[in-house]
Amino acid sequence: MIKYRRSFCITAERINMKLEVYDSYSGESTFELGFKIGLGASSGMVICLDGDLGVGKTVFAAGLAESLGIETAICSPTFTILQTYEEGRLPLYHFDVYRIADISEMDEIGFDEYAFGDGVCVIEWGSMIKEILPEDTVYITITKDFKRGADYRRIEIRQQERPE
């Protein structure tokens, strides 16, 4: 299970009302940002996580899950597509759609029931299915910049706006 101490800070820059940029210099601070967003999570929230392999999407999801009161270890559902966690204050539906060959596969697993349900959906590689995501989806993109260090991550959060 991923557990981190919460005794560090991340820097944030508000670009405009629809975009916030965070600088993370460790897995711990990426976890913490997920935790902070999870504290404000509400029923029906959908979060689309994008970024290359190994940037910290699952670490972010683990932080969010901990803030919901989920104690089960969070793993990327790469091969199962969906992991559900029901023991928190809200259910967490954690998707990894990297292996989805056709968007119609999402209908087969009942995606709408999760995305428009009572829990929180976190969707890794979510831009692959953006045409079926709710309009109020929160889009989070995590990128590396080795010029700023091996552990550096730029985390961009867009709300109510589908990225191109």
mmCIF file of N, CA, C and O in Angstrom, residues 70-138:
data_model
loop_
_atom_site.group_PDB
_atom_site.id
_atom_site.type_symbol
_atom_site.label_atom_id
_atom_site.label_comp_id
_atom_site.label_asym_id
_atom_site.label_seq_id
_atom_site.Cartn_x
_atom_site.Cartn_y
_atom_site.Cartn_z
ATOM 1 N N ILE A 70 -10.462 5.187 2.238
ATOM 2 C CA ILE A 70 -10.234 3.849 1.677
ATOM 3 C C ILE A 70 -8.877 3.358 2.142
ATOM 4 O O ILE A 70 -7.857 4.021 1.922
ATOM 5 N N GLU A 71 -8.856 2.217 2.803
ATOM 6 C CA GLU A 71 -7.620 1.668 3.342
ATOM 7 C C GLU A 71 -7.026 0.561 2.480
ATOM 8 O O GLU A 71 -5.882 0.176 2.668
ATOM 9 N N THR A 72 -7.786 0.056 1.538
ATOM 10 C CA THR A 72 -7.300 -0.980 0.626
ATOM 11 C C THR A 72 -6.202 -0.398 -0.260
ATOM 12 O O THR A 72 -6.286 0.751 -0.683
ATOM 13 N N ALA A 73 -5.178 -1.193 -0.548
ATOM 14 C CA ALA A 73 -4.100 -0.745 -1.430
ATOM 15 C C ALA A 73 -4.663 -0.416 -2.808
ATOM 16 O O ALA A 73 -5.468 -1.159 -3.357
ATOM 17 N N ILE A 74 -4.242 0.695 -3.353
ATOM 18 C CA ILE A 74 -4.702 1.139 -4.673
ATOM 19 C C ILE A 74 -3.677 0.709 -5.706
ATOM 20 O O ILE A 74 -2.501 1.044 -5.613
ATOM 21 N N CYS A 75 -4.143 -0.044 -6.682
ATOM 22 C CA CYS A 75 -3.301 -0.501 -7.781
ATOM 23 C C CYS A 75 -3.940 -0.065 -9.087
ATOM 24 O O CYS A 75 -5.165 0.017 -9.184
ATOM 25 N N SER A 76 -3.127 0.186 -10.085
ATOM 26 C CA SER A 76 -3.680 0.546 -11.380
ATOM 27 C C SER A 76 -4.421 -0.651 -11.965
ATOM 28 O O SER A 76 -3.872 -1.747 -12.032
ATOM 29 N N PRO A 77 -5.669 -0.462 -12.376
ATOM 30 C CA PRO A 77 -6.442 -1.573 -12.933
ATOM 31 C C PRO A 77 -6.160 -1.802 -14.417
ATOM 32 O O PRO A 77 -7.065 -1.993 -15.220
ATOM 33 N N THR A 78 -4.890 -1.800 -14.795
ATOM 34 C CA THR A 78 -4.492 -1.897 -16.196
ATOM 35 C C THR A 78 -5.100 -3.106 -16.902
ATOM 36 O O THR A 78 -5.575 -2.998 -18.024
ATOM 37 N N PHE A 79 -5.100 -4.253 -16.267
ATOM 38 C CA PHE A 79 -5.582 -5.457 -16.936
ATOM 39 C C PHE A 79 -7.039 -5.761 -16.635
ATOM 40 O O PHE A 79 -7.692 -6.495 -17.368
ATOM 41 N N THR A 80 -7.573 -5.189 -15.573
ATOM 42 C CA THR A 80 -8.974 -5.441 -15.224
ATOM 43 C C THR A 80 -9.885 -4.303 -15.679
ATOM 44 O O THR A 80 -11.098 -4.433 -15.639
ATOM 45 N N ILE A 81 -9.331 -3.195 -16.068
ATOM 46 C CA ILE A 81 -10.004 -1.976 -16.503
ATOM 47 C C ILE A 81 -10.659 -1.224 -15.346
ATOM 48 O O ILE A 81 -10.623 -0.006 -15.301
ATOM 49 N N LEU A 82 -11.235 -1.912 -14.380
ATOM 50 C CA LEU A 82 -11.949 -1.241 -13.296
ATOM 51 C C LEU A 82 -11.692 -1.927 -11.964
ATOM 52 O O LEU A 82 -11.764 -3.147 -11.856
ATOM 53 N N GLN A 83 -11.404 -1.116 -10.964
ATOM 54 C CA GLN A 83 -11.352 -1.568 -9.575
ATOM 55 C C GLN A 83 -12.362 -0.712 -8.807
ATOM 56 O O GLN A 83 -12.388 0.511 -8.970
ATOM 57 N N THR A 84 -13.173 -1.341 -7.991
ATOM 58 C CA THR A 84 -14.117 -0.586 -7.171
ATOM 59 C C THR A 84 -13.721 -0.695 -5.712
ATOM 60 O O THR A 84 -13.275 -1.747 -5.251
ATOM 61 N N TYR A 85 -13.860 0.407 -5.010
ATOM 62 C CA TYR A 85 -13.545 0.491 -3.594
ATOM 63 C C TYR A 85 -14.764 1.112 -2.921
ATOM 64 O O TYR A 85 -15.104 2.262 -3.181
ATOM 65 N N GLU A 86 -15.406 0.369 -2.059
ATOM 66 C CA GLU A 86 -16.681 0.803 -1.487
ATOM 67 C C GLU A 86 -16.569 1.233 -0.023
ATOM 68 O O GLU A 86 -17.532 1.743 0.531
ATOM 69 N N GLU A 87 -15.400 1.055 0.620
ATOM 70 C CA GLU A 87 -15.361 1.243 2.068
ATOM 71 C C GLU A 87 -15.179 2.690 2.532
ATOM 72 O O GLU A 87 -15.206 2.958 3.717
ATOM 73 N N GLY A 88 -15.026 3.639 1.650
ATOM 74 C CA GLY A 88 -14.820 5.024 2.057
ATOM 75 C C GLY A 88 -16.115 5.795 2.222
ATOM 76 O O GLY A 88 -17.209 5.246 2.119
ATOM 77 N N ARG A 89 -15.990 7.088 2.481
ATOM 78 C CA ARG A 89 -17.182 7.933 2.628
ATOM 79 C C ARG A 89 -17.948 8.040 1.323
ATOM 80 O O ARG A 89 -19.140 8.341 1.312
ATOM 81 N N LEU A 90 -17.258 7.818 0.206
ATOM 82 C CA LEU A 90 -17.862 7.705 -1.121
ATOM 83 C C LEU A 90 -17.219 6.513 -1.815
ATOM 84 O O LEU A 90 -16.025 6.264 -1.624
ATOM 85 N N PRO A 91 -17.955 5.797 -2.649
ATOM 86 C CA PRO A 91 -17.317 4.733 -3.424
ATOM 87 C C PRO A 91 -16.314 5.344 -4.416
ATOM 88 O O PRO A 91 -16.529 6.459 -4.904
ATOM 89 N N LEU A 92 -15.244 4.621 -4.686
ATOM 90 C CA LEU A 92 -14.260 5.043 -5.680
ATOM 91 C C LEU A 92 -14.268 4.016 -6.798
ATOM 92 O O LEU A 92 -14.136 2.811 -6.551
ATOM 93 N N TYR A 93 -14.433 4.503 -8.020
ATOM 94 C CA TYR A 93 -14.383 3.664 -9.213
ATOM 95 C C TYR A 93 -13.137 4.070 -9.982
ATOM 96 O O TYR A 93 -13.069 5.157 -10.556
ATOM 97 N N HIS A 94 -12.141 3.196 -9.956
ATOM 98 C CA HIS A 94 -10.837 3.500 -10.534
ATOM 99 C C HIS A 94 -10.685 2.736 -11.852
ATOM 100 O O HIS A 94 -10.573 1.518 -11.862
ATOM 101 N N PHE A 95 -10.698 3.469 -12.941
ATOM 102 C CA PHE A 95 -10.581 2.898 -14.279
ATOM 103 C C PHE A 95 -9.178 3.109 -14.829
ATOM 104 O O PHE A 95 -8.535 4.112 -14.528
ATOM 105 N N ASP A 96 -8.731 2.188 -15.662
ATOM 106 C CA ASP A 96 -7.551 2.373 -16.495
ATOM 107 C C ASP A 96 -7.976 1.920 -17.885
ATOM 108 O O ASP A 96 -8.173 0.734 -18.128
ATOM 109 N N VAL A 97 -8.149 2.874 -18.791
ATOM 110 C CA VAL A 97 -8.688 2.553 -20.112
ATOM 111 C C VAL A 97 -7.606 2.447 -21.182
ATOM 112 O O VAL A 97 -7.904 2.444 -22.373
ATOM 113 N N TYR A 98 -6.359 2.297 -20.753
ATOM 114 C CA TYR A 98 -5.237 2.198 -21.694
ATOM 115 C C TYR A 98 -5.429 1.066 -22.702
ATOM 116 O O TYR A 98 -5.071 1.190 -23.854
ATOM 117 N N ARG A 99 -5.991 -0.037 -22.272
ATOM 118 C CA ARG A 99 -6.140 -1.206 -23.129
ATOM 119 C C ARG A 99 -7.497 -1.280 -23.846
ATOM 120 O O ARG A 99 -7.801 -2.270 -24.488
ATOM 121 N N ILE A 100 -8.302 -0.243 -23.749
ATOM 122 C CA ILE A 100 -9.579 -0.226 -24.455
ATOM 123 C C ILE A 100 -9.296 -0.064 -25.948
ATOM 124 O O ILE A 100 -8.661 0.900 -26.371
ATOM 125 N N ALA A 101 -9.763 -1.016 -26.747
ATOM 126 C CA ALA A 101 -9.545 -0.959 -28.194
ATOM 127 C C ALA A 101 -10.611 -0.119 -28.886
ATOM 128 O O ALA A 101 -10.343 0.529 -29.892
ATOM 129 N N ASP A 102 -11.812 -0.139 -28.347
ATOM 130 C CA ASP A 102 -12.929 0.588 -28.933
ATOM 131 C C ASP A 102 -13.771 1.165 -27.810
ATOM 132 O O ASP A 102 -14.056 0.480 -26.831
ATOM 133 N N ILE A 103 -14.198 2.396 -27.977
ATOM 134 C CA ILE A 103 -14.940 3.082 -26.918
ATOM 135 C C ILE A 103 -16.233 2.357 -26.549
ATOM 136 O O ILE A 103 -16.726 2.476 -25.432
ATOM 137 N N SER A 104 -16.765 1.552 -27.468
ATOM 138 C CA SER A 104 -17.997 0.810 -27.172
ATOM 139 C C SER A 104 -17.791 -0.209 -26.050
ATOM 140 O O SER A 104 -18.753 -0.630 -25.407
ATOM 141 N N GLU A 105 -16.540 -0.578 -25.775
ATOM 142 C CA GLU A 105 -16.249 -1.486 -24.662
ATOM 143 C C GLU A 105 -16.669 -0.877 -23.326
ATOM 144 O O GLU A 105 -16.977 -1.594 -22.379
ATOM 145 N N MET A 106 -16.701 0.441 -23.267
ATOM 146 C CA MET A 106 -17.098 1.108 -22.030
ATOM 147 C C MET A 106 -18.577 0.863 -21.738
ATOM 148 O O MET A 106 -18.977 0.760 -20.584
ATOM 149 N N ASP A 107 -19.389 0.774 -22.779
ATOM 150 C CA ASP A 107 -20.809 0.440 -22.593
ATOM 151 C C ASP A 107 -20.954 -0.957 -22.009
ATOM 152 O O ASP A 107 -21.818 -1.195 -21.162
ATOM 153 N N GLU A 108 -20.121 -1.872 -22.455
ATOM 154 C CA GLU A 108 -20.199 -3.260 -22.004
ATOM 155 C C GLU A 108 -19.928 -3.404 -20.516
ATOM 156 O O GLU A 108 -20.450 -4.323 -19.881
ATOM 157 N N ILE A 109 -19.119 -2.517 -19.961
ATOM 158 C CA ILE A 109 -18.834 -2.607 -18.522
ATOM 159 C C ILE A 109 -19.736 -1.681 -17.701
ATOM 160 O O ILE A 109 -19.558 -1.558 -16.493
ATOM 161 N N GLY A 110 -20.679 -1.040 -18.362
ATOM 162 C CA GLY A 110 -21.634 -0.190 -17.643
ATOM 163 C C GLY A 110 -21.056 1.133 -17.191
ATOM 164 O O GLY A 110 -21.399 1.633 -16.117
ATOM 165 N N PHE A 111 -20.212 1.736 -18.005
ATOM 166 C CA PHE A 111 -19.521 2.960 -17.628
ATOM 167 C C PHE A 111 -20.462 4.055 -17.134
ATOM 168 O O PHE A 111 -20.183 4.722 -16.132
ATOM 169 N N ASP A 112 -21.580 4.252 -17.811
ATOM 170 C CA ASP A 112 -22.503 5.329 -17.405
ATOM 171 C C ASP A 112 -22.996 5.174 -15.973
ATOM 172 O O ASP A 112 -23.202 6.163 -15.266
ATOM 173 N N GLU A 113 -23.180 3.938 -15.530
ATOM 174 C CA GLU A 113 -23.634 3.708 -14.157
ATOM 175 C C GLU A 113 -22.615 4.210 -13.147
ATOM 176 O O GLU A 113 -22.972 4.655 -12.057
ATOM 177 N N TYR A 114 -21.340 4.129 -13.502
ATOM 178 C CA TYR A 114 -20.282 4.615 -12.615
ATOM 179 C C TYR A 114 -20.105 6.124 -12.752
ATOM 180 O O TYR A 114 -20.049 6.851 -11.762
ATOM 181 N N ALA A 115 -20.007 6.614 -13.995
ATOM 182 C CA ALA A 115 -19.729 8.027 -14.238
ATOM 183 C C ALA A 115 -20.868 8.935 -13.770
ATOM 184 O O ALA A 115 -20.630 10.077 -13.397
ATOM 185 N N PHE A 116 -22.086 8.422 -13.790
ATOM 186 C CA PHE A 116 -23.230 9.228 -13.373
ATOM 187 C C PHE A 116 -23.844 8.672 -12.089
ATOM 188 O O PHE A 116 -24.996 8.932 -11.771
ATOM 189 N N GLY A 117 -23.034 7.926 -11.334
ATOM 190 C CA GLY A 117 -23.503 7.299 -10.105
ATOM 191 C C GLY A 117 -23.194 8.110 -8.870
ATOM 192 O O GLY A 117 -22.937 9.312 -8.930
ATOM 193 N N ASP A 118 -23.166 7.412 -7.732
ATOM 194 C CA ASP A 118 -23.010 8.066 -6.441
ATOM 195 C C ASP A 118 -21.572 8.172 -5.954
ATOM 196 O O ASP A 118 -21.327 8.729 -4.892
ATOM 197 N N GLY A 119 -20.628 7.633 -6.703
ATOM 198 C CA GLY A 119 -19.246 7.636 -6.254
ATOM 199 C C GLY A 119 -18.387 8.648 -6.979
ATOM 200 O O GLY A 119 -18.883 9.578 -7.620
ATOM 201 N N VAL A 120 -17.081 8.434 -6.869
ATOM 202 C CA VAL A 120 -16.075 9.245 -7.549
ATOM 203 C C VAL A 120 -15.390 8.340 -8.567
ATOM 204 O O VAL A 120 -14.956 7.241 -8.219
ATOM 205 N N CYS A 121 -15.308 8.793 -9.810
ATOM 206 C CA CYS A 121 -14.610 8.045 -10.859
ATOM 207 C C CYS A 121 -13.253 8.685 -11.097
ATOM 208 O O CYS A 121 -13.162 9.892 -11.321
ATOM 209 N N VAL A 122 -12.209 7.876 -11.068
ATOM 210 C CA VAL A 122 -10.878 8.300 -11.476
ATOM 211 C C VAL A 122 -10.533 7.440 -12.681
ATOM 212 O O VAL A 122 -10.562 6.211 -12.599
ATOM 213 N N ILE A 123 -10.223 8.082 -13.800
ATOM 214 C CA ILE A 123 -10.013 7.366 -15.052
ATOM 215 C C ILE A 123 -8.613 7.657 -15.570
ATOM 216 O O ILE A 123 -8.329 8.760 -16.052
ATOM 217 N N GLU A 124 -7.720 6.673 -15.436
ATOM 218 C CA GLU A 124 -6.382 6.813 -16.005
ATOM 219 C C GLU A 124 -6.479 6.652 -17.516
ATOM 220 O O GLU A 124 -7.208 5.811 -18.012
ATOM 221 N N TRP A 125 -5.746 7.490 -18.242
ATOM 222 C CA TRP A 125 -5.773 7.535 -19.706
ATOM 223 C C TRP A 125 -7.150 7.981 -20.202
ATOM 224 O O TRP A 125 -7.597 7.640 -21.285
ATOM 225 N N GLY A 126 -7.842 8.775 -19.399
ATOM 226 C CA GLY A 126 -9.206 9.170 -19.681
ATOM 227 C C GLY A 126 -9.416 9.917 -20.984
ATOM 228 O O GLY A 126 -10.507 9.882 -21.547
ATOM 229 N N SER A 127 -8.398 10.598 -21.503
ATOM 230 C CA SER A 127 -8.598 11.326 -22.761
ATOM 231 C C SER A 127 -8.912 10.381 -23.916
ATOM 232 O O SER A 127 -9.458 10.812 -24.931
ATOM 233 N N MET A 128 -8.634 9.096 -23.750
ATOM 234 C CA MET A 128 -8.954 8.111 -24.792
ATOM 235 C C MET A 128 -10.462 7.927 -24.938
ATOM 236 O O MET A 128 -10.924 7.435 -25.975
ATOM 237 N N ILE A 129 -11.227 8.320 -23.925
ATOM 238 C CA ILE A 129 -12.687 8.164 -23.971
ATOM 239 C C ILE A 129 -13.381 9.499 -23.720
ATOM 240 O O ILE A 129 -14.530 9.531 -23.291
ATOM 241 N N LYS A 130 -12.715 10.605 -24.011
ATOM 242 C CA LYS A 130 -13.244 11.928 -23.638
ATOM 243 C C LYS A 130 -14.618 12.224 -24.221
ATOM 244 O O LYS A 130 -15.399 12.950 -23.617
ATOM 245 N N GLU A 131 -14.954 11.623 -25.361
ATOM 246 C CA GLU A 131 -16.259 11.922 -25.956
ATOM 247 C C GLU A 131 -17.436 11.372 -25.150
ATOM 248 O O GLU A 131 -18.562 11.802 -25.343
ATOM 249 N N ILE A 132 -17.184 10.462 -24.198
ATOM 250 C CA ILE A 132 -18.283 9.948 -23.378
ATOM 251 C C ILE A 132 -18.225 10.438 -21.933
ATOM 252 O O ILE A 132 -19.056 10.049 -21.122
ATOM 253 N N LEU A 133 -17.272 11.298 -21.624
ATOM 254 C CA LEU A 133 -17.136 11.810 -20.261
ATOM 255 C C LEU A 133 -18.139 12.941 -20.016
ATOM 256 O O LEU A 133 -18.464 13.702 -20.922
ATOM 257 N N PRO A 134 -18.618 13.063 -18.785
ATOM 258 C CA PRO A 134 -19.534 14.167 -18.455
ATOM 259 C C PRO A 134 -18.874 15.523 -18.694
ATOM 260 O O PRO A 134 -17.645 15.655 -18.617
ATOM 261 N N GLU A 135 -19.696 16.529 -18.957
ATOM 262 C CA GLU A 135 -19.160 17.863 -19.242
ATOM 263 C C GLU A 135 -18.401 18.467 -18.074
ATOM 264 O O GLU A 135 -17.499 19.266 -18.273
ATOM 265 N N ASP A 136 -18.737 18.097 -16.846
ATOM 266 C CA ASP A 136 -18.069 18.689 -15.685
ATOM 267 C C ASP A 136 -16.876 17.858 -15.201
ATOM 268 O O ASP A 136 -16.419 18.016 -14.071
ATOM 269 N N THR A 137 -16.346 17.018 -16.067
ATOM 270 C CA THR A 137 -15.167 16.212 -15.738
ATOM 271 C C THR A 137 -13.992 17.119 -15.388
ATOM 272 O O THR A 137 -13.793 18.167 -16.008
ATOM 273 N N VAL A 138 -13.203 16.710 -14.400
ATOM 274 C CA VAL A 138 -11.966 17.397 -14.044
ATOM 275 C C VAL A 138 -10.835 16.687 -14.791
ATOM 276 O O VAL A 138 -10.658 15.477 -14.652
#
